[in-house]
Amino acid sequence: MVPAIVIALLLLATAATGGYFRPGEWYESLRKPGWTPPNWAFPVVWMILYAMIGYAGWRAWKATGPSLLTGLWLVQLFFNAAWSYLFFGRRRMDLAMVDVSIMWLLIAGFIVVGAGVDTIAAALFAPYLLWVTIAAALNWSVWSLNPQAMRSA
């Protein structure tokens, strides 16, 4: 029961970070590629993904307890929360690109390691990897289209 509560609290904290550092006027003013998903899609997709991420984390914990798999789950969640802060809060698309790249590797690592432990947990991360791939491409595109829009360090 305790791991489920901890997992839920970590997910809520991550989601709250994304909710606190919102797109706003700055993001709306940026040039974006034509394939940018509509604004309404982001909270809908993330709500579904967070449910899947949470269930995968619970399954990983149940299967292994403290382990490489649960460590990957925890660290990717940190990078997930950091991306909103870097991109929207700090307006540092360059640092956000580094963050999302690391997050992508951690998610892929969770899938690879998880496939040998709990195939359902690993499979639950596949849509997450796809969405983060899209997010990374969007991050890169927006940064490329708006290099002047970043705050200096």
mmCIF file of C-alpha atoms in Angstrom:
data_model
loop_
_atom_site.group_PDB
_atom_site.id
_atom_site.type_symbol
_atom_site.label_atom_id
_atom_site.label_comp_id
_atom_site.label_asym_id
_atom_site.label_seq_id
_atom_site.Cartn_x
_atom_site.Cartn_y
_atom_site.Cartn_z
ATOM 1 C CA MET A 1 0.000 0.000 0.000
ATOM 2 C CA VAL A 2 2.776 2.462 0.889
ATOM 3 C CA PRO A 3 4.538 2.211 -2.517
ATOM 4 C CA ALA A 4 1.225 2.919 -4.277
ATOM 5 C CA ILE A 5 0.736 6.081 -2.208
ATOM 6 C CA VAL A 6 4.328 7.210 -2.822
ATOM 7 C CA ILE A 7 3.958 6.564 -6.559
ATOM 8 C CA ALA A 8 0.698 8.537 -6.636
ATOM 9 C CA LEU A 9 2.275 11.453 -4.741
ATOM 10 C CA LEU A 10 5.302 11.527 -7.051
ATOM 11 C CA LEU A 11 3.027 11.560 -10.088
ATOM 12 C CA LEU A 12 0.908 14.350 -8.613
ATOM 13 C CA ALA A 13 4.018 16.398 -7.879
ATOM 14 C CA THR A 14 5.247 15.902 -11.441
ATOM 15 C CA ALA A 15 1.862 16.803 -12.919
ATOM 16 C CA ALA A 16 1.663 19.838 -10.628
ATOM 17 C CA THR A 17 5.020 21.040 -11.935
ATOM 18 C CA GLY A 18 3.641 20.837 -15.470
ATOM 19 C CA GLY A 19 0.521 22.663 -14.333
ATOM 20 C CA TYR A 20 2.484 25.385 -12.574
ATOM 21 C CA PHE A 21 4.866 26.110 -15.455
ATOM 22 C CA ARG A 22 2.277 26.574 -18.177
ATOM 23 C CA PRO A 23 2.731 27.693 -21.772
ATOM 24 C CA GLY A 24 1.213 31.176 -21.425
ATOM 25 C CA GLU A 25 1.690 34.213 -23.636
ATOM 26 C CA TRP A 26 5.394 33.599 -24.237
ATOM 27 C CA TYR A 27 4.760 30.177 -25.765
ATOM 28 C CA GLU A 28 1.764 31.422 -27.733
ATOM 29 C CA SER A 29 3.952 34.128 -29.301
ATOM 30 C CA LEU A 30 6.509 31.631 -30.598
ATOM 31 C CA ARG A 31 6.621 30.298 -34.140
ATOM 32 C CA LYS A 32 5.742 26.602 -34.202
ATOM 33 C CA PRO A 33 5.802 23.948 -36.905
ATOM 34 C CA GLY A 34 2.533 23.174 -38.686
ATOM 35 C CA TRP A 35 2.392 19.710 -37.130
ATOM 36 C CA THR A 36 2.213 21.077 -33.558
ATOM 37 C CA PRO A 37 -0.556 19.242 -31.676
ATOM 38 C CA PRO A 38 -3.511 21.429 -30.655
ATOM 39 C CA ASN A 39 -3.307 22.926 -27.159
ATOM 40 C CA TRP A 40 -6.182 20.798 -25.839
ATOM 41 C CA ALA A 41 -4.265 17.599 -26.699
ATOM 42 C CA PHE A 42 -1.473 18.163 -24.184
ATOM 43 C CA PRO A 43 -3.441 17.851 -20.915
ATOM 44 C CA VAL A 44 -5.530 14.993 -22.303
ATOM 45 C CA VAL A 45 -2.500 13.002 -23.446
ATOM 46 C CA TRP A 46 -0.550 13.707 -20.266
ATOM 47 C CA MET A 47 -3.450 12.646 -18.042
ATOM 48 C CA ILE A 48 -3.589 9.287 -19.825
ATOM 49 C CA LEU A 49 0.195 8.932 -19.819
ATOM 50 C CA TYR A 50 0.498 9.729 -16.114
ATOM 51 C CA ALA A 51 -2.004 6.977 -15.340
ATOM 52 C CA MET A 52 0.064 4.557 -17.433
ATOM 53 C CA ILE A 53 3.350 5.776 -15.912
ATOM 54 C CA GLY A 54 1.930 5.326 -12.423
ATOM 55 C CA TYR A 55 0.649 1.834 -13.085
ATOM 56 C CA ALA A 56 3.957 0.861 -14.693
ATOM 57 C CA GLY A 57 5.843 2.209 -11.674
ATOM 58 C CA TRP A 58 3.616 0.273 -9.294
ATOM 59 C CA ARG A 59 4.104 -2.928 -11.310
ATOM 60 C CA ALA A 60 7.869 -2.370 -11.396
ATOM 61 C CA TRP A 61 7.954 -1.850 -7.633
ATOM 62 C CA LYS A 62 5.769 -4.889 -7.042
ATOM 63 C CA ALA A 63 8.023 -7.036 -9.268
ATOM 64 C CA THR A 64 11.421 -5.841 -8.056
ATOM 65 C CA GLY A 65 11.237 -3.470 -5.101
ATOM 66 C CA PRO A 66 14.220 -1.098 -5.094
ATOM 67 C CA SER A 67 16.070 -1.937 -8.307
ATOM 68 C CA LEU A 68 17.475 -0.574 -11.537
ATOM 69 C CA LEU A 69 13.962 -0.655 -12.994
ATOM 70 C CA THR A 70 12.385 1.381 -10.198
ATOM 71 C CA GLY A 71 15.405 3.698 -10.230
ATOM 72 C CA LEU A 72 14.881 4.378 -13.936
ATOM 73 C CA TRP A 73 11.203 5.041 -13.223
ATOM 74 C CA LEU A 74 12.024 7.526 -10.490
ATOM 75 C CA VAL A 75 14.768 9.390 -12.348
ATOM 76 C CA GLN A 76 12.713 9.738 -15.549
ATOM 77 C CA LEU A 77 9.967 11.297 -13.447
ATOM 78 C CA PHE A 78 12.428 13.918 -12.180
ATOM 79 C CA PHE A 79 13.412 14.805 -15.760
ATOM 80 C CA ASN A 80 9.735 14.877 -16.734
ATOM 81 C CA ALA A 81 9.044 17.505 -14.074
ATOM 82 C CA ALA A 82 12.215 19.446 -14.896
ATOM 83 C CA TRP A 83 11.278 19.871 -18.556
ATOM 84 C CA SER A 84 8.284 22.156 -17.837
ATOM 85 C CA TYR A 85 10.403 24.245 -15.499
ATOM 86 C CA LEU A 86 13.212 24.586 -18.051
ATOM 87 C CA PHE A 87 11.073 25.200 -21.129
ATOM 88 C CA PHE A 88 8.212 27.308 -19.763
ATOM 89 C CA GLY A 89 9.577 28.541 -16.432
ATOM 90 C CA ARG A 90 13.125 29.428 -17.458
ATOM 91 C CA ARG A 91 12.419 29.757 -21.205
ATOM 92 C CA ARG A 92 15.565 27.748 -21.857
ATOM 93 C CA MET A 93 14.692 25.656 -24.886
ATOM 94 C CA ASP A 94 18.313 24.508 -25.127
ATOM 95 C CA LEU A 95 18.384 23.078 -21.597
ATOM 96 C CA ALA A 96 14.907 21.651 -22.100
ATOM 97 C CA MET A 97 16.236 19.860 -25.197
ATOM 98 C CA VAL A 98 19.016 18.288 -23.132
ATOM 99 C CA ASP A 99 16.460 17.332 -20.483
ATOM 100 C CA VAL A 100 14.015 15.730 -22.918
ATOM 101 C CA SER A 101 16.878 13.811 -24.553
ATOM 102 C CA ILE A 102 17.910 12.361 -21.198
ATOM 103 C CA MET A 103 14.266 11.619 -20.397
ATOM 104 C CA TRP A 104 13.926 9.770 -23.724
ATOM 105 C CA LEU A 105 16.947 7.604 -22.875
ATOM 106 C CA LEU A 106 15.596 6.855 -19.395
ATOM 107 C CA ILE A 107 12.188 5.879 -20.779
ATOM 108 C CA ALA A 108 13.805 3.647 -23.395
ATOM 109 C CA GLY A 109 15.978 2.167 -20.645
ATOM 110 C CA PHE A 110 12.889 1.434 -18.557
ATOM 111 C CA ILE A 111 11.341 -0.365 -21.524
ATOM 112 C CA VAL A 112 14.477 -2.448 -22.196
ATOM 113 C CA VAL A 113 15.076 -3.370 -18.549
ATOM 114 C CA GLY A 114 11.366 -3.785 -17.862
ATOM 115 C CA ALA A 115 10.856 -6.166 -20.780
ATOM 116 C CA GLY A 116 12.847 -8.766 -18.872
ATOM 117 C CA VAL A 117 10.978 -8.171 -15.619
ATOM 118 C CA ASP A 118 7.377 -7.169 -16.356
ATOM 119 C CA THR A 119 6.326 -6.927 -19.985
ATOM 120 C CA ILE A 120 3.151 -5.032 -19.096
ATOM 121 C CA ALA A 121 5.110 -2.320 -17.262
ATOM 122 C CA ALA A 122 7.481 -2.064 -20.223
ATOM 123 C CA ALA A 123 4.608 -1.921 -22.726
ATOM 124 C CA LEU A 124 2.907 0.836 -20.717
ATOM 125 C CA PHE A 125 5.943 3.015 -21.393
ATOM 126 C CA ALA A 126 5.793 2.607 -25.194
ATOM 127 C CA PRO A 127 3.152 5.353 -25.744
ATOM 128 C CA TYR A 128 5.110 7.555 -23.332
ATOM 129 C CA LEU A 129 8.248 7.073 -25.418
ATOM 130 C CA LEU A 130 6.295 7.969 -28.558
ATOM 131 C CA TRP A 131 4.886 11.146 -26.983
ATOM 132 C CA VAL A 132 8.285 12.196 -25.630
ATOM 133 C CA THR A 133 9.730 11.628 -29.105
ATOM 134 C CA ILE A 134 7.116 14.032 -30.460
ATOM 135 C CA ALA A 135 7.825 16.457 -27.593
ATOM 136 C CA ALA A 136 11.559 16.350 -28.331
ATOM 137 C CA ALA A 137 10.960 17.025 -32.021
ATOM 138 C CA LEU A 138 8.633 19.886 -31.111
ATOM 139 C CA ASN A 139 11.150 21.267 -28.589
ATOM 140 C CA TRP A 140 13.870 21.182 -31.273
ATOM 141 C CA SER A 141 11.611 22.749 -33.904
ATOM 142 C CA VAL A 142 10.386 25.572 -31.676
ATOM 143 C CA TRP A 143 13.942 26.275 -30.520
ATOM 144 C CA SER A 144 15.162 26.309 -34.146
ATOM 145 C CA LEU A 145 12.358 28.630 -35.223
ATOM 146 C CA ASN A 146 12.801 31.006 -32.258
ATOM 147 C CA PRO A 147 16.463 31.168 -31.157
ATOM 148 C CA GLN A 148 16.011 34.763 -30.027
ATOM 149 C CA ALA A 149 13.167 33.867 -27.654
ATOM 150 C CA MET A 150 15.333 32.266 -24.981
ATOM 151 C CA ARG A 151 16.337 33.943 -21.776
ATOM 152 C CA SER A 152 20.051 34.128 -21.237
ATOM 153 C CA ALA A 153 21.519 31.930 -18.532
#
